[in-house]
Amino acid sequence: MRIAEHALLTDADRRAIAYNDSLDQRRVYPHESAIAALDAFDQPLPGTGREAGQVLHTLDELGSPATVTSNGPRYFGFVIGATLPAAAAAERLVLAWDQCASSFDGSPIADKLEKVAARWVCEALGLPRESAVGFGTSATACTLACLSAARRALLARHGWDFDQDGLIGAPEIRVVISETAHITVRKALRVLGFGMRRLQLAAVDEYGRIDPARLPDLDDRTLLILQAGEVNTGEFDRFAELIPKARAAGAWVHVDGAFGLWARTSSSAGLAEGVELADSWTTDGHKWLNTPYDSAMAICRDSDALAAAMNSDAAYAMASRDSQKNLTLEFSRRARGVAIWAALAYLGRDGLRTMIDQHIRQAGHLADALRNGGYQVLNRVHLNQVLVRADSDEQTTAILKAAQDSGEVWFGATIWQGRPAFRLSVSSWRTTDADIEVLIALLLRLKNA
Ligand SMILES: Cc1ncc(COP(=O)(O)O)c(C=O)c1O
């Protein structure tokens, strides 16, 4: 059994390394024949299990060709980065450890590294050092955790015990969100029972940022949700103006910074000036920090507020208030903060700045080249997002499809101000300037075809 396990893991490593070595040459979106071949997985649940080596063989032979090469250098779709080797290697070890990283009792090493990672994240992002950091699965889940903490705390300030009395008869908490808020923020609010019809939408300016002059009234029963990095344009709400006003009114301010918060680590940190004044923030590691998936952070200035909202202590499972099971939605959980620790330990402050600066510079160059090539660039390109349109809606859609079909690159469609556009996001540590030139050459070729 031991020998078989050793051989199996060696085989898995060999296959994973071969896959990684081929990233540069792979189609970015799989060929339709590889997708069609996935039908071979449609088998009945086996009565007698197969040999593990065969399971791995099937997975690699049928599965690998049908992957999207988002871990490669020419994936410009959603801001989802690749995986830094340091983070991928740490993840391999975490898998071997198989820790239940709920608390110190489940894993002293995970508890230690996630505490260090929490401190480093706050330091790197310039957020209050006293904040609690829960390492959750996604920005969606972490937003849900932060908004539960926010509602509970706002109600407590009005003498309402949310844990015991729930919502029936509770003072109403008003939610103000941007017209351009990410769909997952709306989802978190919907799941929490805020009711979509009751949300108050804050009007945005020409760039898609909340217009402070048209901000609805705020008071001490308001939850104001801002964003660092609008999903199409990469724009930032005007934190330095909005947050002091909101806090003076007694509102709770939450910031969705799924990818944009990482601008704080770069030479463009000024884009998010004042974001540190908020009450809570969510961000992802699996986007711009280039960690593997299931890597997000719920960050809350009032550490007790998050710890109380997420507490899951039981007689058989008591833990300190800053244990991860008391800061996230999960009870049993992977030590997902370890890959974040590894990425930050590897990059350091300088490496982080270099990586984020590079993507911002590459996006700027891409925008200039496309503009010069006759495309309309629809956003101010000061982050890593380039929002593009060709001469007509038909041409925009045709170019997008041709680029996706080419297998050379991949990026996605969007609708901006009622008309089709495509979004190019630069966020992989593997993307070189030469990869950007490949993208530019392809787009210019398609435009002139
Ligand atoms: C601005 C923004 N907020 C939230 C999310 C949701 O993040 P996640 O996919 O980690 O839940 C995303 C991206 O997917 C995003 O771009």
Short mmCIF file of C-alpha atoms and ligand atoms in Angstrom, two decimals:
data_model
loop_
_atom_site.label_atom_id
_atom_site.label_comp_id
_atom_site.label_asym_id
_atom_site.label_seq_id
_atom_site.Cartn_x
_atom_site.Cartn_y
_atom_site.Cartn_z
CA MET A 1 0.00 0.00 0.00
CA ARG A 2 2.80 2.39 0.99
CA ILE A 3 4.76 1.60 -2.16
CA ALA A 4 1.65 1.96 -4.28
CA GLU A 5 0.89 5.34 -2.70
CA HIS A 6 4.44 6.52 -3.31
CA ALA A 7 4.28 5.48 -6.98
CA LEU A 8 0.89 7.09 -7.42
CA LEU A 9 1.95 10.43 -5.95
CA THR A 10 5.15 10.36 -7.99
CA ASP A 11 3.08 9.74 -11.11
CA ALA A 12 0.72 12.60 -10.16
CA ASP A 13 3.70 14.93 -9.64
CA ARG A 14 5.22 13.87 -12.96
CA ARG A 15 1.96 14.54 -14.78
CA ALA A 16 1.44 17.87 -13.00
CA ILE A 17 4.97 18.98 -13.86
CA ALA A 18 4.53 17.93 -17.50
CA TYR A 19 1.27 19.91 -17.62
CA ASN A 20 2.99 22.95 -16.12
CA ASP A 21 5.89 22.66 -18.55
CA SER A 22 3.44 22.76 -21.46
CA LEU A 23 1.50 25.86 -20.35
CA ASP A 24 3.19 28.08 -22.87
CA GLN A 25 2.30 25.82 -25.83
CA ARG A 26 -1.22 24.80 -24.86
CA ARG A 27 -4.34 26.21 -26.47
CA VAL A 28 -5.74 28.76 -24.02
CA TYR A 29 -9.27 27.45 -24.48
CA PRO A 30 -9.56 23.71 -25.20
CA HIS A 31 -10.33 22.46 -28.66
CA GLU A 32 -13.89 21.23 -29.23
CA SER A 33 -12.62 17.69 -29.80
CA ALA A 34 -11.13 17.68 -26.28
CA ILE A 35 -14.44 18.90 -24.88
CA ALA A 36 -16.37 16.25 -26.82
CA ALA A 37 -14.02 13.57 -25.46
CA LEU A 38 -15.21 14.43 -21.93
CA ASP A 39 -18.32 12.35 -22.65
CA ALA A 40 -16.14 9.35 -21.83
CA PHE A 41 -16.49 10.37 -18.16
CA ASP A 42 -20.24 9.68 -18.33
CA GLN A 43 -19.97 6.22 -16.79
CA PRO A 44 -22.16 4.59 -14.16
CA LEU A 45 -20.80 4.64 -10.59
CA PRO A 46 -18.46 1.63 -10.58
CA GLY A 47 -19.52 -1.33 -8.44
CA THR A 48 -15.93 -2.34 -7.92
CA GLY A 49 -13.47 0.52 -7.79
CA ARG A 50 -10.63 0.90 -10.25
CA GLU A 51 -6.92 0.87 -9.54
CA ALA A 52 -5.81 4.37 -8.41
CA GLY A 53 -3.14 4.65 -11.13
CA GLN A 54 -5.80 4.06 -13.76
CA VAL A 55 -8.04 6.71 -12.21
CA LEU A 56 -5.18 9.19 -12.44
CA HIS A 57 -4.39 8.12 -15.99
CA THR A 58 -7.99 8.75 -17.11
CA LEU A 59 -8.06 12.09 -15.35
CA ASP A 60 -4.90 13.27 -17.07
CA GLU A 61 -5.50 11.80 -20.51
CA LEU A 62 -9.08 13.02 -20.82
CA GLY A 63 -9.07 15.86 -18.33
CA SER A 64 -5.89 17.83 -19.02
CA PRO A 65 -6.69 18.50 -22.71
CA ALA A 66 -10.04 19.97 -21.69
CA THR A 67 -8.63 22.52 -19.25
CA VAL A 68 -8.68 26.26 -19.77
CA THR A 69 -5.07 27.40 -19.54
CA SER A 70 -5.78 30.00 -16.89
CA ASN A 71 -2.51 29.01 -15.23
CA GLY A 72 -0.71 30.12 -18.38
CA PRO A 73 0.58 33.45 -19.70
CA ARG A 74 -2.07 34.36 -22.29
CA TYR A 75 -5.33 34.04 -20.38
CA PHE A 76 -6.79 37.56 -20.26
CA GLY A 77 -10.28 36.60 -19.08
CA PHE A 78 -11.60 37.30 -15.63
CA VAL A 79 -8.97 38.66 -13.24
CA ILE A 80 -7.94 35.26 -12.00
CA GLY A 81 -4.16 35.25 -12.16
CA ALA A 82 -2.10 32.09 -12.42
CA THR A 83 -0.55 30.28 -9.46
CA LEU A 84 2.85 31.31 -8.19
CA PRO A 85 5.15 28.26 -7.93
CA ALA A 86 5.79 29.04 -4.25
CA ALA A 87 2.05 28.93 -3.56
CA ALA A 88 1.50 25.80 -5.67
CA ALA A 89 4.36 24.02 -3.90
CA ALA A 90 3.03 25.01 -0.47
CA GLU A 91 -0.37 23.70 -1.50
CA ARG A 92 1.15 20.33 -2.36
CA LEU A 93 2.57 20.06 1.15
CA VAL A 94 -0.71 21.20 2.71
CA LEU A 95 -2.42 18.38 0.81
CA ALA A 96 0.01 15.87 2.28
CA TRP A 97 -0.49 17.32 5.77
CA ASP A 98 -4.31 17.05 5.45
CA GLN A 99 -4.86 19.39 8.37
CA CYS A 100 -8.25 20.30 9.75
CA ALA A 101 -7.34 23.95 10.08
CA SER A 102 -10.22 25.04 12.29
CA SER A 103 -8.18 25.99 15.32
CA PHE A 104 -4.90 25.42 17.14
CA ASP A 105 -6.16 22.01 18.31
CA GLY A 106 -6.73 20.87 14.75
CA SER A 107 -3.41 22.17 13.48
CA PRO A 108 -0.83 24.24 15.37
CA ILE A 109 1.09 24.92 12.16
CA ALA A 110 -1.97 26.13 10.21
CA ASP A 111 -3.05 28.26 13.17
CA LYS A 112 0.39 29.87 13.31
CA LEU A 113 0.79 30.44 9.56
CA GLU A 114 -2.71 31.82 9.12
CA LYS A 115 -2.09 34.27 11.97
CA VAL A 116 1.15 35.39 10.34
CA ALA A 117 -0.55 35.58 6.92
CA ALA A 118 -3.36 37.67 8.47
CA ARG A 119 -0.82 40.15 9.83
CA TRP A 120 1.07 40.29 6.52
CA VAL A 121 -2.10 40.79 4.47
CA CYS A 122 -3.12 43.78 6.61
CA GLU A 123 0.40 45.17 6.37
CA ALA A 124 0.68 44.66 2.60
CA LEU A 125 -2.74 46.20 1.95
CA GLY A 126 -2.24 49.03 4.45
CA LEU A 127 -5.30 48.06 6.48
CA PRO A 128 -5.67 48.43 10.26
CA ARG A 129 -3.36 45.98 11.99
CA GLU A 130 -5.97 45.13 14.64
CA SER A 131 -8.33 43.71 11.99
CA ALA A 132 -9.46 40.10 12.10
CA VAL A 133 -8.79 38.14 8.89
CA GLY A 134 -10.84 35.07 8.02
CA PHE A 135 -9.46 32.99 5.16
CA GLY A 136 -12.56 31.83 3.29
CA THR A 137 -13.27 30.11 0.01
CA SER A 138 -14.14 33.13 -2.13
CA ALA A 139 -14.81 36.83 -2.12
CA THR A 140 -18.50 35.86 -2.27
CA ALA A 141 -18.30 33.83 0.96
CA CYS A 142 -16.10 36.43 2.65
CA THR A 143 -18.47 39.25 1.69
CA LEU A 144 -21.27 37.20 3.23
CA ALA A 145 -19.22 36.83 6.44
CA CYS A 146 -18.40 40.55 6.59
CA LEU A 147 -21.95 41.66 5.87
CA SER A 148 -23.31 39.35 8.59
CA ALA A 149 -20.86 40.92 11.02
CA ALA A 150 -21.88 44.39 9.84
CA ARG A 151 -25.61 43.80 10.25
CA ARG A 152 -25.20 42.16 13.64
CA ALA A 153 -23.02 45.06 14.88
CA LEU A 154 -25.35 47.78 13.55
CA LEU A 155 -28.32 46.07 15.21
CA ALA A 156 -26.41 45.70 18.48
CA ARG A 157 -25.77 49.45 18.48
CA HIS A 158 -29.57 49.83 18.50
CA GLY A 159 -29.94 47.40 21.39
CA TRP A 160 -31.11 44.50 19.18
CA ASP A 161 -29.78 41.01 19.88
CA PHE A 162 -29.62 39.53 16.38
CA ASP A 163 -28.30 36.14 17.54
CA GLN A 164 -31.23 35.53 19.86
CA ASP A 165 -34.04 37.47 18.23
CA GLY A 166 -33.20 37.23 14.53
CA LEU A 167 -34.70 39.71 12.13
CA ILE A 168 -38.43 39.65 12.85
CA GLY A 169 -39.25 42.98 14.48
CA ALA A 170 -35.65 44.21 14.20
CA PRO A 171 -34.89 47.80 13.18
CA GLU A 172 -34.44 47.85 9.41
CA ILE A 173 -30.84 48.07 8.17
CA ARG A 174 -30.73 50.02 4.93
CA VAL A 175 -28.20 48.93 2.30
CA VAL A 176 -26.68 51.42 -0.11
CA ILE A 177 -24.72 49.91 -2.98
CA SER A 178 -23.30 51.16 -6.22
CA GLU A 179 -25.27 50.75 -9.44
CA THR A 180 -22.19 48.87 -10.66
CA ALA A 181 -21.74 46.62 -7.58
CA HIS A 182 -20.52 43.12 -8.42
CA ILE A 183 -23.20 40.46 -8.80
CA THR A 184 -21.72 38.46 -5.91
CA VAL A 185 -22.26 41.38 -3.52
CA ARG A 186 -25.90 41.36 -4.54
CA LYS A 187 -25.94 37.59 -4.09
CA ALA A 188 -24.52 37.85 -0.56
CA LEU A 189 -27.14 40.47 0.30
CA ARG A 190 -29.92 38.34 -1.20
CA VAL A 191 -28.80 35.24 0.71
CA LEU A 192 -28.70 37.28 3.91
CA GLY A 193 -32.32 38.30 3.32
CA PHE A 194 -31.84 41.97 2.55
CA GLY A 195 -34.23 41.84 -0.40
CA MET A 196 -33.20 43.14 -3.78
CA ARG A 197 -36.11 45.57 -4.02
CA ARG A 198 -35.09 47.23 -0.77
CA LEU A 199 -31.51 48.02 -1.81
CA GLN A 200 -30.78 51.68 -2.41
CA LEU A 201 -28.68 52.14 -5.51
CA ALA A 202 -26.07 54.88 -5.49
CA ALA A 203 -25.79 56.57 -8.89
CA VAL A 204 -22.43 56.42 -10.63
CA ASP A 205 -20.44 58.94 -12.63
CA GLU A 206 -19.16 58.50 -16.19
CA TYR A 207 -16.39 56.21 -14.93
CA GLY A 208 -18.70 53.89 -12.99
CA ARG A 209 -17.74 55.24 -9.53
CA ILE A 210 -20.35 56.27 -6.97
CA ASP A 211 -21.07 59.96 -7.45
CA PRO A 212 -20.67 61.50 -3.97
CA ALA A 213 -23.04 64.34 -4.88
CA ARG A 214 -25.86 61.84 -5.49
CA LEU A 215 -25.18 59.51 -2.56
CA PRO A 216 -28.41 58.58 -0.75
CA ASP A 217 -28.70 59.79 2.87
CA LEU A 218 -26.72 57.72 5.32
CA ASP A 219 -27.41 57.13 8.99
CA ASP A 220 -26.49 54.77 11.80
CA ARG A 221 -28.69 52.03 10.36
CA THR A 222 -26.98 52.07 6.98
CA LEU A 223 -24.64 49.58 5.44
CA LEU A 224 -22.72 51.31 2.64
CA ILE A 225 -20.90 49.01 0.22
CA LEU A 226 -18.13 50.46 -1.94
CA GLN A 227 -15.79 48.86 -4.42
CA ALA A 228 -12.08 48.82 -5.14
CA GLY A 229 -11.82 47.67 -8.75
CA GLU A 230 -15.05 47.69 -10.79
CA VAL A 231 -15.18 44.45 -12.74
CA ASN A 232 -15.22 46.05 -16.22
CA THR A 233 -13.23 49.23 -15.76
CA GLY A 234 -11.06 48.66 -12.68
CA GLU A 235 -12.37 51.93 -11.21
CA PHE A 236 -12.33 52.74 -7.50
CA ASP A 237 -15.02 54.53 -5.54
CA ARG A 238 -13.84 57.80 -4.01
CA PHE A 239 -13.08 56.39 -0.58
CA ALA A 240 -11.39 59.45 0.94
CA GLU A 241 -14.52 61.48 0.29
CA LEU A 242 -17.20 58.87 0.94
CA ILE A 243 -15.96 56.92 3.95
CA PRO A 244 -15.45 59.78 6.46
CA LYS A 245 -18.94 61.05 5.58
CA ALA A 246 -20.45 57.59 6.08
CA ARG A 247 -18.66 56.94 9.34
CA ALA A 248 -19.61 60.36 10.70
CA ALA A 249 -23.24 59.35 10.05
CA GLY A 250 -22.68 56.12 12.00
CA ALA A 251 -22.93 53.86 8.94
CA TRP A 252 -20.89 50.68 8.44
CA VAL A 253 -18.72 50.77 5.32
CA HIS A 254 -17.77 47.56 3.56
CA VAL A 255 -15.43 47.47 0.55
CA ASP A 256 -15.47 44.78 -2.15
CA GLY A 257 -11.83 44.71 -3.22
CA ALA A 258 -11.80 41.23 -4.76
CA PHE A 259 -8.91 42.13 -7.02
CA GLY A 260 -8.52 45.93 -6.88
CA LEU A 261 -7.39 46.07 -3.26
CA TRP A 262 -4.02 44.70 -4.38
CA ALA A 263 -3.35 48.05 -6.10
CA ARG A 264 -2.51 49.16 -2.56
CA THR A 265 0.72 47.19 -2.77
CA SER A 266 1.81 48.92 -5.99
CA SER A 267 3.11 52.27 -7.14
CA SER A 268 -0.53 53.07 -7.96
CA ALA A 269 -1.64 52.76 -4.32
CA GLY A 270 -3.10 56.27 -4.56
CA LEU A 271 -6.02 54.86 -6.58
CA ALA A 272 -7.40 53.39 -3.37
CA GLU A 273 -6.57 56.28 -1.09
CA GLY A 274 -8.71 56.28 2.04
CA VAL A 275 -9.89 52.67 1.67
CA GLU A 276 -8.24 51.91 5.01
CA LEU A 277 -10.91 54.03 6.72
CA ALA A 278 -13.65 51.45 6.06
CA ASP A 279 -14.99 48.93 8.59
CA SER A 280 -14.55 45.76 6.56
CA TRP A 281 -13.09 44.55 3.29
CA THR A 282 -13.08 41.43 1.14
CA THR A 283 -10.35 40.42 -1.22
CA ASP A 284 -9.15 37.34 -3.05
CA GLY A 285 -5.79 35.63 -3.17
CA HIS A 286 -6.84 33.60 -6.21
CA LYS A 287 -7.15 36.67 -8.36
CA TRP A 288 -4.30 39.16 -8.32
CA LEU A 289 -2.09 37.58 -5.65
CA ASN A 290 -1.77 34.51 -7.89
CA THR A 291 -2.56 31.86 -5.28
CA PRO A 292 -4.58 28.70 -6.04
CA TYR A 293 -8.40 28.79 -5.84
CA ASP A 294 -10.42 28.82 -2.65
CA SER A 295 -8.30 31.62 -1.37
CA ALA A 296 -10.08 34.71 -0.09
CA MET A 297 -10.07 37.02 2.90
CA ALA A 298 -12.77 38.58 5.09
CA ILE A 299 -11.09 41.47 6.89
CA CYS A 300 -12.87 43.27 9.70
CA ARG A 301 -11.54 46.27 11.66
CA ASP A 302 -13.60 45.32 14.73
CA SER A 303 -12.22 41.82 15.24
CA ASP A 304 -14.89 41.04 17.85
CA ALA A 305 -17.65 41.81 15.36
CA LEU A 306 -16.43 39.17 12.88
CA ALA A 307 -15.56 36.69 15.64
CA ALA A 308 -19.02 37.02 17.21
CA ALA A 309 -20.87 36.71 13.89
CA MET A 310 -18.90 33.65 12.79
CA ASN A 311 -18.48 31.92 16.16
CA SER A 312 -18.94 28.17 16.05
CA ASP A 313 -17.65 27.02 19.43
CA ALA A 314 -19.17 23.85 20.84
CA ALA A 315 -18.55 21.90 24.03
CA TYR A 316 -16.37 19.47 22.10
CA ALA A 317 -14.72 22.12 19.96
CA MET A 318 -13.84 25.23 21.94
CA ALA A 319 -11.27 27.57 20.41
CA SER A 320 -9.90 31.07 20.72
CA ARG A 321 -11.94 33.86 19.14
CA ASP A 322 -9.29 34.36 16.45
CA SER A 323 -9.39 30.71 15.36
CA GLN A 324 -10.27 30.40 11.70
CA LYS A 325 -13.46 28.44 12.39
CA ASN A 326 -14.61 31.53 14.33
CA LEU A 327 -13.78 33.96 11.52
CA THR A 328 -15.17 32.12 8.48
CA LEU A 329 -18.29 30.27 7.36
CA GLU A 330 -16.46 26.94 7.51
CA PHE A 331 -16.02 24.66 10.52
CA SER A 332 -13.80 21.94 9.08
CA ARG A 333 -11.55 23.66 6.61
CA ARG A 334 -8.41 23.41 4.51
CA ALA A 335 -5.43 25.45 5.65
CA ARG A 336 -6.08 27.86 2.81
CA GLY A 337 -4.10 30.69 4.37
CA VAL A 338 -0.86 28.73 3.97
CA ALA A 339 -0.66 29.35 0.20
CA ILE A 340 -1.25 33.04 0.92
CA TRP A 341 1.55 32.99 3.47
CA ALA A 342 3.82 31.25 0.92
CA ALA A 343 3.00 33.77 -1.85
CA LEU A 344 3.73 36.70 0.44
CA ALA A 345 6.88 35.08 1.88
CA TYR A 346 8.14 34.46 -1.66
CA LEU A 347 7.25 37.85 -3.15
CA GLY A 348 7.90 40.08 -0.19
CA ARG A 349 6.79 43.68 -0.38
CA ASP A 350 9.11 44.39 -3.33
CA GLY A 351 8.07 41.37 -5.39
CA LEU A 352 4.41 42.17 -4.85
CA ARG A 353 4.93 45.74 -6.01
CA THR A 354 6.90 44.55 -9.06
CA MET A 355 4.21 42.04 -10.09
CA ILE A 356 1.26 44.43 -9.73
CA ASP A 357 3.17 47.34 -11.32
CA GLN A 358 4.06 45.11 -14.26
CA HIS A 359 0.43 44.19 -14.93
CA ILE A 360 -0.64 47.83 -14.71
CA ARG A 361 2.12 48.84 -17.12
CA GLN A 362 1.26 46.00 -19.53
CA ALA A 363 -2.44 46.96 -19.49
CA GLY A 364 -1.49 50.57 -20.26
CA HIS A 365 0.66 49.49 -23.20
CA LEU A 366 -2.08 47.18 -24.48
CA ALA A 367 -4.62 50.02 -24.35
CA ASP A 368 -2.31 52.40 -26.23
CA ALA A 369 -1.58 49.83 -28.94
CA LEU A 370 -5.26 49.00 -29.42
CA ARG A 371 -6.24 52.65 -29.54
CA ASN A 372 -3.56 53.27 -32.15
CA GLY A 373 -4.86 50.24 -34.06
CA GLY A 374 -8.33 51.77 -34.36
CA TYR A 375 -10.12 50.20 -31.36
CA GLN A 376 -12.12 52.21 -28.88
CA VAL A 377 -10.81 51.81 -25.34
CA LEU A 378 -13.79 52.56 -23.16
CA ASN A 379 -12.22 52.91 -19.74
CA ARG A 380 -9.46 54.92 -18.08
CA VAL A 381 -6.71 52.33 -18.03
CA HIS A 382 -5.03 52.98 -14.74
CA LEU A 383 -5.30 49.43 -13.39
CA ASN A 384 -5.12 46.06 -15.14
CA GLN A 385 -8.44 46.19 -17.02
CA VAL A 386 -8.87 47.22 -20.64
CA LEU A 387 -12.44 47.54 -21.92
CA VAL A 388 -12.59 47.48 -25.69
CA ARG A 389 -14.94 47.89 -28.62
CA ALA A 390 -14.40 47.64 -32.38
CA ASP A 391 -16.20 49.77 -35.01
CA SER A 392 -19.59 48.11 -34.67
CA ASP A 393 -21.30 45.70 -32.27
CA GLU A 394 -21.12 43.00 -34.97
CA GLN A 395 -17.38 43.50 -35.42
CA THR A 396 -16.78 43.50 -31.63
CA THR A 397 -18.64 40.20 -31.27
CA ALA A 398 -16.96 38.63 -34.32
CA ILE A 399 -13.46 39.59 -33.14
CA LEU A 400 -14.14 38.22 -29.67
CA LYS A 401 -15.28 34.90 -31.08
CA ALA A 402 -12.36 34.65 -33.51
CA ALA A 403 -9.88 35.41 -30.73
CA GLN A 404 -11.43 32.80 -28.44
CA ASP A 405 -11.48 30.21 -31.24
CA SER A 406 -7.84 30.89 -32.10
CA GLY A 407 -6.63 29.17 -28.93
CA GLU A 408 -3.79 31.72 -28.80
CA VAL A 409 -5.42 33.83 -26.10
CA TRP A 410 -8.69 33.98 -24.21
CA PHE A 411 -10.76 36.91 -22.94
CA GLY A 412 -14.44 37.41 -22.32
CA ALA A 413 -17.40 39.49 -23.40
CA THR A 414 -19.31 42.07 -21.44
CA ILE A 415 -21.99 44.66 -21.95
CA TRP A 416 -20.91 48.20 -21.21
CA GLN A 417 -23.43 51.04 -21.24
CA GLY A 418 -25.88 48.85 -23.11
CA ARG A 419 -23.56 47.66 -25.90
CA PRO A 420 -21.21 44.69 -26.38
CA ALA A 421 -17.56 45.10 -25.48
CA PHE A 422 -14.75 42.81 -24.42
CA ARG A 423 -12.68 42.84 -21.29
CA LEU A 424 -8.96 42.21 -21.24
CA SER A 425 -7.51 41.62 -17.77
CA VAL A 426 -3.80 41.32 -17.11
CA SER A 427 -3.20 39.40 -13.90
CA SER A 428 -0.92 36.39 -14.42
CA TRP A 429 2.61 36.43 -13.06
CA ARG A 430 3.54 34.41 -16.18
CA THR A 431 2.47 37.09 -18.67
CA THR A 432 5.54 38.59 -20.31
CA ASP A 433 5.71 41.64 -22.54
CA ALA A 434 6.04 39.22 -25.48
CA ASP A 435 2.67 37.65 -24.54
CA ILE A 436 1.10 41.11 -24.61
CA GLU A 437 2.55 41.60 -28.09
CA VAL A 438 0.96 38.29 -29.20
CA LEU A 439 -2.41 39.60 -27.99
CA ILE A 440 -1.94 42.96 -29.69
CA ALA A 441 -0.85 41.38 -32.99
CA LEU A 442 -3.84 39.02 -32.98
CA LEU A 443 -6.33 41.81 -32.25
CA LEU A 444 -4.88 44.08 -34.92
CA ARG A 445 -4.92 41.23 -37.42
CA LEU A 446 -8.56 40.47 -36.66
CA LYS A 447 -9.53 44.14 -36.85
CA ASN A 448 -8.02 44.50 -40.30
CA ALA A 449 -9.19 41.13 -41.64
C1 LIG B 1 -15.16 42.96 -8.09
C2 LIG B 1 -15.44 41.53 -7.75
N1 LIG B 1 -16.08 41.24 -6.60
C3 LIG B 1 -16.36 39.96 -6.23
C4 LIG B 1 -15.99 38.91 -7.03
C5 LIG B 1 -16.32 37.51 -6.57
O1 LIG B 1 -15.15 36.84 -6.22
P1 LIG B 1 -15.15 35.25 -5.98
O2 LIG B 1 -15.21 34.66 -7.34
O3 LIG B 1 -13.85 34.96 -5.28
O4 LIG B 1 -16.33 34.92 -5.16
C6 LIG B 1 -15.32 39.16 -8.24
C7 LIG B 1 -14.92 38.13 -9.19
O5 LIG B 1 -15.27 37.08 -9.43
C8 LIG B 1 -15.03 40.50 -8.61
O6 LIG B 1 -14.38 40.78 -9.74
#
